[in-house]
Amino acid sequence: MDSVVLLQRQLVDYTAQLFNEGFLDDQFNQLQQLQDESNPDFVVEVVTLFFEDSERLLNELAKALEQQSIDYRKIDAHVHQLKGSSSSIGAQRVQKVCIAFRNYCEERNIEGCQKCLQQVKNEYSLVKTKLETLFKLEQQVLSAGGSIPWPM
Amino acid sequence: MCKRLVQMMQGNIWISLNPLGSAQSMTLVLRFQNRPSYGRATFAPGSSSEQPSSNPQFRGLRVILADDDALNRAVTKKLLEKLGCEVTAVSSGFECLSALSSAENSVRLVVLDIQMPEMDGFEVATRIRKVRSRSWPLIIAVTASAEDNVWERCLQMGMNGMIRKPVLLQGMADELQRVLPRKSFEGRHSAS
């Protein structure tokens, strides 16, 4: 079978998996729709922004939860931001943990918050790996002379 | 005089009298024309065969976008550009106000994130409406809130539309369609 078709099939299957497992939601499709010839790297750029943002926020959250006196408003502000950006790119599982996180903040439940921080770190790390893999697969298709069959 | 106006609008107005002959209630009937629905292409989730891109009605529409979050700003900006708009993106309420005053009357629409630190969207809208008419520029609020009374608050502050996050292409197109007057938006419009 043509190698381009094989690579495309791989990409399609992998993408479907990410949607099925809830790592990505329809918002990610939205981003793909915004990408065009005038901005061919739009999705990668936005996702990179997401990575940078998230890493900064996760560091801030870890610091905030280590304080003697916890500033729940600050934590909530950070989680709100993380929730917003994960929602904007379609990182559904990260977004879901943020919702729970904010509830624990409101209850001033330190254990709940710490648990959520762990969870959100895990989910972030997972979606980051998956997106990086996705982009690699896309690159392979493009390098082999194929085009990305979006939507998948 | 009310009667004349209402009849010009092809409606009717009358006063009901109580048994004693004095006015008890007034009834007003107005007819509104249904706006033609936006030619909606089948927009099944994931289908991009027909997008609301480069809708002629939005082409060249000058917009100021204010959002403090870099990621959201990048996405919403691209989305508006996809709809044909010319977008100036700023990251705070202050920048928004100053961009608006230097643009004089050429900006037709302001898209405003409500939840901005320092100066939130409500305050920006209030300040804009202090010096500009209610229809120029138009203001659309972007909010993450799911509360029912956000829309009322938006209206009170002089906004014309509202869209909930996450912002979708179709959602933005629909709201733009709804708030823009049917006639062309081009040309200068003196603030009334």
Short mmCIF file of C-alpha atoms in Angstrom, two decimals:
data_model
loop_
_atom_site.label_atom_id
_atom_site.label_comp_id
_atom_site.label_asym_id
_atom_site.label_seq_id
_atom_site.Cartn_x
_atom_site.Cartn_y
_atom_site.Cartn_z
CA MET A 1 0.00 0.00 0.00
CA ASP A 2 1.15 3.52 -0.74
CA SER A 3 3.17 4.80 2.20
CA VAL A 4 1.37 8.14 2.19
CA VAL A 5 -1.97 6.39 2.53
CA LEU A 6 -0.58 4.28 5.36
CA LEU A 7 0.67 7.34 7.18
CA GLN A 8 -2.63 9.09 6.66
CA ARG A 9 -4.48 6.09 7.99
CA GLN A 10 -2.22 6.11 11.05
CA LEU A 11 -2.95 9.78 11.61
CA VAL A 12 -6.70 9.34 11.23
CA ASP A 13 -6.76 6.38 13.62
CA TYR A 14 -4.66 8.15 16.20
CA THR A 15 -6.81 11.27 16.05
CA ALA A 16 -10.00 9.24 16.39
CA GLN A 17 -8.54 7.55 19.43
CA LEU A 18 -7.80 10.87 21.08
CA PHE A 19 -11.36 12.00 20.56
CA ASN A 20 -12.82 8.70 21.70
CA GLU A 21 -10.78 8.71 24.88
CA GLY A 22 -11.88 12.24 25.64
CA PHE A 23 -8.45 13.84 25.41
CA LEU A 24 -9.70 16.20 22.74
CA ASP A 25 -13.13 17.61 22.02
CA ASP A 26 -14.79 19.51 19.20
CA GLN A 27 -12.98 22.72 20.06
CA PHE A 28 -9.85 21.12 18.61
CA ASN A 29 -11.74 20.70 15.34
CA GLN A 30 -12.56 24.39 15.52
CA LEU A 31 -8.88 25.23 15.68
CA GLN A 32 -8.19 23.07 12.64
CA GLN A 33 -10.89 24.90 10.74
CA LEU A 34 -9.22 28.22 11.49
CA GLN A 35 -5.95 27.04 9.98
CA ASP A 36 -5.43 27.93 6.34
CA GLU A 37 -2.79 28.86 3.79
CA SER A 38 -2.36 32.29 5.32
CA ASN A 39 -1.61 30.67 8.67
CA PRO A 40 -0.54 27.05 8.06
CA ASP A 41 0.95 26.58 11.54
CA PHE A 42 -1.92 28.08 13.46
CA VAL A 43 -2.80 24.96 15.42
CA VAL A 44 0.78 24.23 16.42
CA GLU A 45 1.26 27.85 17.47
CA VAL A 46 -1.85 27.91 19.60
CA VAL A 47 -1.09 24.55 21.18
CA THR A 48 2.45 25.73 21.94
CA LEU A 49 0.95 28.75 23.68
CA PHE A 50 -1.17 26.33 25.66
CA PHE A 51 1.89 24.32 26.71
CA GLU A 52 3.74 27.44 27.85
CA ASP A 53 0.73 28.84 29.66
CA SER A 54 -0.05 25.57 31.39
CA GLU A 55 3.45 24.93 32.58
CA ARG A 56 3.62 28.40 34.08
CA LEU A 57 0.25 27.97 35.77
CA LEU A 58 1.06 24.52 37.13
CA ASN A 59 4.25 25.91 38.69
CA GLU A 60 2.32 28.77 40.23
CA LEU A 61 -0.27 26.36 41.58
CA ALA A 62 2.34 24.11 43.15
CA LYS A 63 3.94 27.11 44.84
CA ALA A 64 0.63 28.47 46.04
CA LEU A 65 -0.35 25.16 47.64
CA GLU A 66 2.95 24.97 49.51
CA GLN A 67 2.38 28.24 51.32
CA GLN A 68 1.79 28.38 55.06
CA SER A 69 -1.34 30.37 54.55
CA ILE A 70 -3.16 29.32 51.40
CA ASP A 71 -4.48 32.06 49.13
CA TYR A 72 -7.50 30.29 47.64
CA ARG A 73 -8.46 33.26 45.53
CA LYS A 74 -5.11 33.22 43.80
CA ILE A 75 -5.35 29.48 43.25
CA ASP A 76 -8.83 29.87 41.86
CA ALA A 77 -7.64 32.58 39.50
CA HIS A 78 -4.90 30.32 38.16
CA VAL A 79 -7.23 27.36 37.77
CA HIS A 80 -9.77 29.58 36.03
CA GLN A 81 -7.11 30.55 33.53
CA LEU A 82 -6.06 26.97 32.98
CA LYS A 83 -9.66 25.97 32.53
CA GLY A 84 -10.11 28.71 29.96
CA SER A 85 -7.10 27.86 27.87
CA SER A 86 -7.65 24.11 27.97
CA SER A 87 -11.22 24.72 26.89
CA SER A 88 -10.07 26.94 24.04
CA ILE A 89 -7.93 24.25 22.50
CA GLY A 90 -10.22 21.33 23.29
CA ALA A 91 -8.15 19.65 25.99
CA GLN A 92 -11.26 18.20 27.53
CA ARG A 93 -9.81 16.07 30.32
CA VAL A 94 -7.68 18.91 31.62
CA GLN A 95 -10.69 21.18 31.56
CA LYS A 96 -12.77 18.68 33.53
CA VAL A 97 -10.23 18.43 36.33
CA CYS A 98 -10.12 22.23 36.50
CA ILE A 99 -13.85 22.31 37.16
CA ALA A 100 -13.45 19.96 40.12
CA PHE A 101 -10.41 21.92 41.24
CA ARG A 102 -12.38 25.15 41.40
CA ASN A 103 -15.05 23.49 43.50
CA TYR A 104 -12.45 22.39 46.06
CA CYS A 105 -11.10 25.95 46.07
CA GLU A 106 -14.48 27.30 46.87
CA GLU A 107 -14.77 24.82 49.74
CA ARG A 108 -11.26 25.75 50.84
CA ASN A 109 -10.50 22.06 50.84
CA ILE A 110 -6.72 21.78 50.83
CA GLU A 111 -6.60 18.03 50.33
CA GLY A 112 -9.05 18.21 47.48
CA CYS A 113 -6.94 20.94 45.89
CA GLN A 114 -3.75 18.97 46.24
CA LYS A 115 -5.39 15.92 44.76
CA CYS A 116 -6.65 17.97 41.84
CA LEU A 117 -3.26 19.51 41.25
CA GLN A 118 -1.80 16.03 40.89
CA GLN A 119 -4.60 15.03 38.59
CA VAL A 120 -4.35 18.09 36.41
CA LYS A 121 -0.59 17.66 36.14
CA ASN A 122 -1.14 14.09 34.97
CA GLU A 123 -3.80 14.99 32.48
CA TYR A 124 -1.73 17.85 31.15
CA SER A 125 1.28 15.63 30.74
CA LEU A 126 -0.80 13.04 28.91
CA VAL A 127 -2.43 15.46 26.50
CA LYS A 128 0.90 17.13 25.83
CA THR A 129 2.46 13.83 24.83
CA LYS A 130 -0.52 12.92 22.68
CA LEU A 131 -0.57 16.26 20.89
CA GLU A 132 3.14 16.09 20.24
CA THR A 133 2.66 12.64 18.77
CA LEU A 134 -0.22 13.92 16.67
CA PHE A 135 1.89 16.72 15.27
CA LYS A 136 4.71 14.29 14.49
CA LEU A 137 2.32 12.06 12.58
CA GLU A 138 1.04 15.09 10.66
CA GLN A 139 4.61 16.04 9.82
CA GLN A 140 5.27 12.54 8.52
CA VAL A 141 2.28 12.72 6.20
CA LEU A 142 3.32 16.13 4.91
CA SER A 143 6.95 15.08 4.44
CA ALA A 144 5.82 12.05 2.46
CA GLY A 145 4.02 14.43 0.13
CA GLY A 146 0.55 13.78 1.46
CA SER A 147 -2.04 16.18 2.76
CA ILE A 148 -3.81 16.20 6.09
CA PRO A 149 -7.31 14.75 5.63
CA TRP A 150 -9.12 17.12 7.99
CA PRO A 151 -11.76 16.69 9.36
CA MET A 152 -11.10 13.15 10.45
CA MET B 1 -49.25 60.79 18.25
CA CYS B 2 -48.48 57.38 19.60
CA LYS B 3 -51.25 56.05 17.48
CA ARG B 4 -49.75 57.59 14.34
CA LEU B 5 -46.33 56.14 15.04
CA VAL B 6 -47.65 52.70 15.82
CA GLN B 7 -49.80 52.65 12.75
CA MET B 8 -46.81 53.61 10.64
CA MET B 9 -45.18 50.53 12.08
CA GLN B 10 -48.24 48.63 10.95
CA GLY B 11 -49.29 47.91 14.47
CA ASN B 12 -52.10 49.10 16.63
CA ILE B 13 -52.59 50.73 19.97
CA TRP B 14 -55.71 51.19 22.01
CA ILE B 15 -56.87 51.96 25.46
CA SER B 16 -59.34 49.77 27.25
CA LEU B 17 -61.81 51.55 29.40
CA ASN B 18 -63.14 50.31 32.68
CA PRO B 19 -66.86 50.37 33.43
CA LEU B 20 -66.55 53.92 34.76
CA GLY B 21 -65.17 55.18 31.48
CA SER B 22 -61.64 55.99 32.54
CA ALA B 23 -58.53 54.44 31.14
CA GLN B 24 -57.75 51.09 32.63
CA SER B 25 -55.07 49.65 30.40
CA MET B 26 -53.32 50.26 27.15
CA THR B 27 -52.54 47.60 24.60
CA LEU B 28 -49.83 47.86 22.02
CA VAL B 29 -49.52 45.46 19.12
CA LEU B 30 -46.48 45.57 16.92
CA ARG B 31 -45.50 43.36 14.06
CA PHE B 32 -41.90 42.40 13.53
CA GLN B 33 -40.53 41.02 10.36
CA ASN B 34 -38.65 37.78 10.67
CA ARG B 35 -35.12 38.31 9.53
CA PRO B 36 -34.08 35.89 6.85
CA SER B 37 -32.26 33.11 8.59
CA TYR B 38 -28.58 32.92 7.99
CA GLY B 39 -27.94 30.55 5.12
CA ARG B 40 -26.78 27.77 7.37
CA ALA B 41 -24.69 25.17 5.69
CA THR B 42 -24.86 21.71 7.18
CA PHE B 43 -22.46 22.15 10.00
CA ALA B 44 -22.24 18.70 11.49
CA PRO B 45 -19.58 18.46 14.14
CA GLY B 46 -16.29 17.92 12.43
CA SER B 47 -17.59 18.79 9.00
CA SER B 48 -15.76 21.63 7.37
CA SER B 49 -17.05 21.28 3.84
CA GLU B 50 -18.95 24.54 4.13
CA GLN B 51 -17.71 27.14 6.54
CA PRO B 52 -19.16 30.52 7.32
CA SER B 53 -15.87 32.01 6.18
CA SER B 54 -15.53 35.19 4.19
CA ASN B 55 -19.21 35.98 4.58
CA PRO B 56 -19.52 39.12 2.47
CA GLN B 57 -21.48 40.86 5.19
CA PHE B 58 -18.51 40.68 7.54
CA ARG B 59 -15.78 41.36 5.05
CA GLY B 60 -13.78 44.40 6.08
CA LEU B 61 -15.67 44.80 9.34
CA ARG B 62 -13.30 46.67 11.66
CA VAL B 63 -13.13 45.09 15.06
CA ILE B 64 -11.22 45.70 18.27
CA LEU B 65 -10.78 42.54 20.31
CA ALA B 66 -9.90 42.82 23.99
CA ASP B 67 -8.85 39.73 25.94
CA ASP B 68 -6.09 39.48 28.51
CA ASP B 69 -5.39 35.82 27.79
CA ALA B 70 -2.89 35.38 24.94
CA LEU B 71 -4.24 32.04 23.83
CA ASN B 72 -7.89 33.08 23.76
CA ARG B 73 -6.93 36.30 22.05
CA ALA B 74 -5.06 34.40 19.31
CA VAL B 75 -7.95 32.01 18.72
CA THR B 76 -10.72 34.62 18.73
CA LYS B 77 -8.69 36.92 16.50
CA LYS B 78 -8.19 34.17 13.94
CA LEU B 79 -11.84 33.28 14.14
CA LEU B 80 -12.93 36.86 13.42
CA GLU B 81 -10.41 37.10 10.58
CA LYS B 82 -11.81 33.88 9.16
CA LEU B 83 -15.17 35.64 9.07
CA GLY B 84 -13.59 38.45 7.06
CA CYS B 85 -13.04 40.98 9.83
CA GLU B 86 -10.09 43.32 10.21
CA VAL B 87 -9.03 42.83 13.79
CA THR B 88 -6.97 44.89 16.21
CA ALA B 89 -6.27 42.72 19.23
CA VAL B 90 -5.46 44.28 22.60
CA SER B 91 -4.85 42.75 25.99
CA SER B 92 -6.55 45.11 28.42
CA GLY B 93 -9.48 47.43 28.92
CA PHE B 94 -7.17 50.43 28.90
CA GLU B 95 -5.64 49.48 25.58
CA CYS B 96 -9.10 48.92 24.19
CA LEU B 97 -10.28 52.40 25.12
CA SER B 98 -7.18 54.05 23.75
CA ALA B 99 -7.31 52.04 20.51
CA LEU B 100 -10.93 53.03 20.11
CA SER B 101 -10.33 56.73 20.62
CA SER B 102 -7.44 56.81 18.17
CA ALA B 103 -9.51 54.96 15.58
CA GLU B 104 -12.25 57.60 15.86
CA ASN B 105 -15.35 56.27 14.14
CA SER B 106 -13.86 53.62 11.94
CA VAL B 107 -14.23 50.73 14.39
CA ARG B 108 -17.64 49.11 13.98
CA LEU B 109 -17.45 46.47 16.66
CA VAL B 110 -15.74 45.79 19.95
CA VAL B 111 -15.48 42.18 21.14
CA LEU B 112 -14.83 42.26 24.84
CA ASP B 113 -13.83 39.57 27.29
CA ILE B 114 -15.79 40.23 30.46
CA GLN B 115 -13.34 38.69 32.87
CA MET B 116 -10.27 40.88 32.54
CA PRO B 117 -8.20 41.96 35.52
CA GLU B 118 -7.84 45.66 36.33
CA MET B 119 -10.68 46.85 34.11
CA ASP B 120 -13.34 44.29 33.28
CA GLY B 121 -15.54 44.24 30.20
CA PHE B 122 -18.48 45.85 31.96
CA GLU B 123 -16.44 48.85 32.91
CA VAL B 124 -15.01 49.18 29.42
CA ALA B 125 -18.50 49.12 27.95
CA THR B 126 -19.77 51.70 30.43
CA ARG B 127 -16.93 54.02 29.54
CA ILE B 128 -17.48 53.55 25.83
CA ARG B 129 -21.19 54.30 26.11
CA LYS B 130 -20.50 57.48 28.05
CA VAL B 131 -19.13 59.03 24.90
CA ARG B 132 -20.57 56.95 22.07
CA SER B 133 -24.06 56.08 20.89
CA ARG B 134 -25.58 52.71 21.63
CA SER B 135 -25.12 51.46 18.10
CA TRP B 136 -21.64 52.65 17.14
CA PRO B 137 -19.48 50.86 17.99
CA LEU B 138 -21.47 47.72 18.66
CA ILE B 139 -20.19 45.77 21.64
CA ILE B 140 -20.26 42.01 21.97
CA ALA B 141 -19.32 40.51 25.33
CA VAL B 142 -17.46 37.23 25.65
CA THR B 143 -18.07 35.44 28.90
CA ALA B 144 -17.26 32.14 30.53
CA SER B 145 -20.14 32.59 32.93
CA ALA B 146 -23.15 30.31 32.74
CA GLU B 147 -25.27 32.57 34.94
CA ASP B 148 -28.63 33.68 33.60
CA ASN B 149 -28.37 37.33 34.52
CA VAL B 150 -25.12 37.98 32.67
CA TRP B 151 -27.07 38.93 29.56
CA GLU B 152 -29.15 41.44 31.53
CA ARG B 153 -26.04 42.97 32.97
CA CYS B 154 -24.52 43.18 29.51
CA LEU B 155 -27.59 45.01 28.24
CA GLN B 156 -27.56 47.38 31.21
CA MET B 157 -23.96 48.27 30.49
CA GLY B 158 -24.84 49.17 26.94
CA MET B 159 -23.68 46.03 25.17
CA ASN B 160 -25.42 44.75 22.09
CA GLY B 161 -24.58 41.07 22.12
CA MET B 162 -23.07 38.26 24.12
CA ILE B 163 -21.33 35.03 23.33
CA ARG B 164 -20.29 32.27 25.70
CA LYS B 165 -16.91 30.62 25.82
CA PRO B 166 -15.53 28.59 24.25
CA VAL B 167 -16.04 30.77 21.20
CA LEU B 168 -17.07 28.80 18.14
CA LEU B 169 -16.94 29.95 14.54
CA GLN B 170 -20.65 29.42 13.97
CA GLY B 171 -21.55 30.99 17.31
CA MET B 172 -19.62 34.14 16.50
CA ALA B 173 -21.04 34.28 12.97
CA ASP B 174 -24.57 33.95 14.35
CA GLU B 175 -24.09 36.68 16.93
CA LEU B 176 -22.50 39.05 14.41
CA GLN B 177 -25.41 38.39 12.08
CA ARG B 178 -27.81 39.16 14.89
CA VAL B 179 -26.33 42.45 16.09
CA LEU B 180 -25.29 43.99 12.78
CA PRO B 181 -28.00 45.97 11.01
CA ARG B 182 -29.10 44.32 7.81
CA LYS B 183 -27.86 47.14 5.66
CA SER B 184 -24.22 47.46 4.85
CA PHE B 185 -22.13 48.57 7.79
CA GLU B 186 -19.60 50.28 5.60
CA GLY B 187 -19.04 53.99 5.58
CA ARG B 188 -18.67 56.44 8.36
CA HIS B 189 -21.48 56.91 10.76
CA SER B 190 -21.69 59.99 12.88
CA ALA B 191 -22.17 59.22 16.54
CA SER B 192 -25.68 60.29 17.45
#
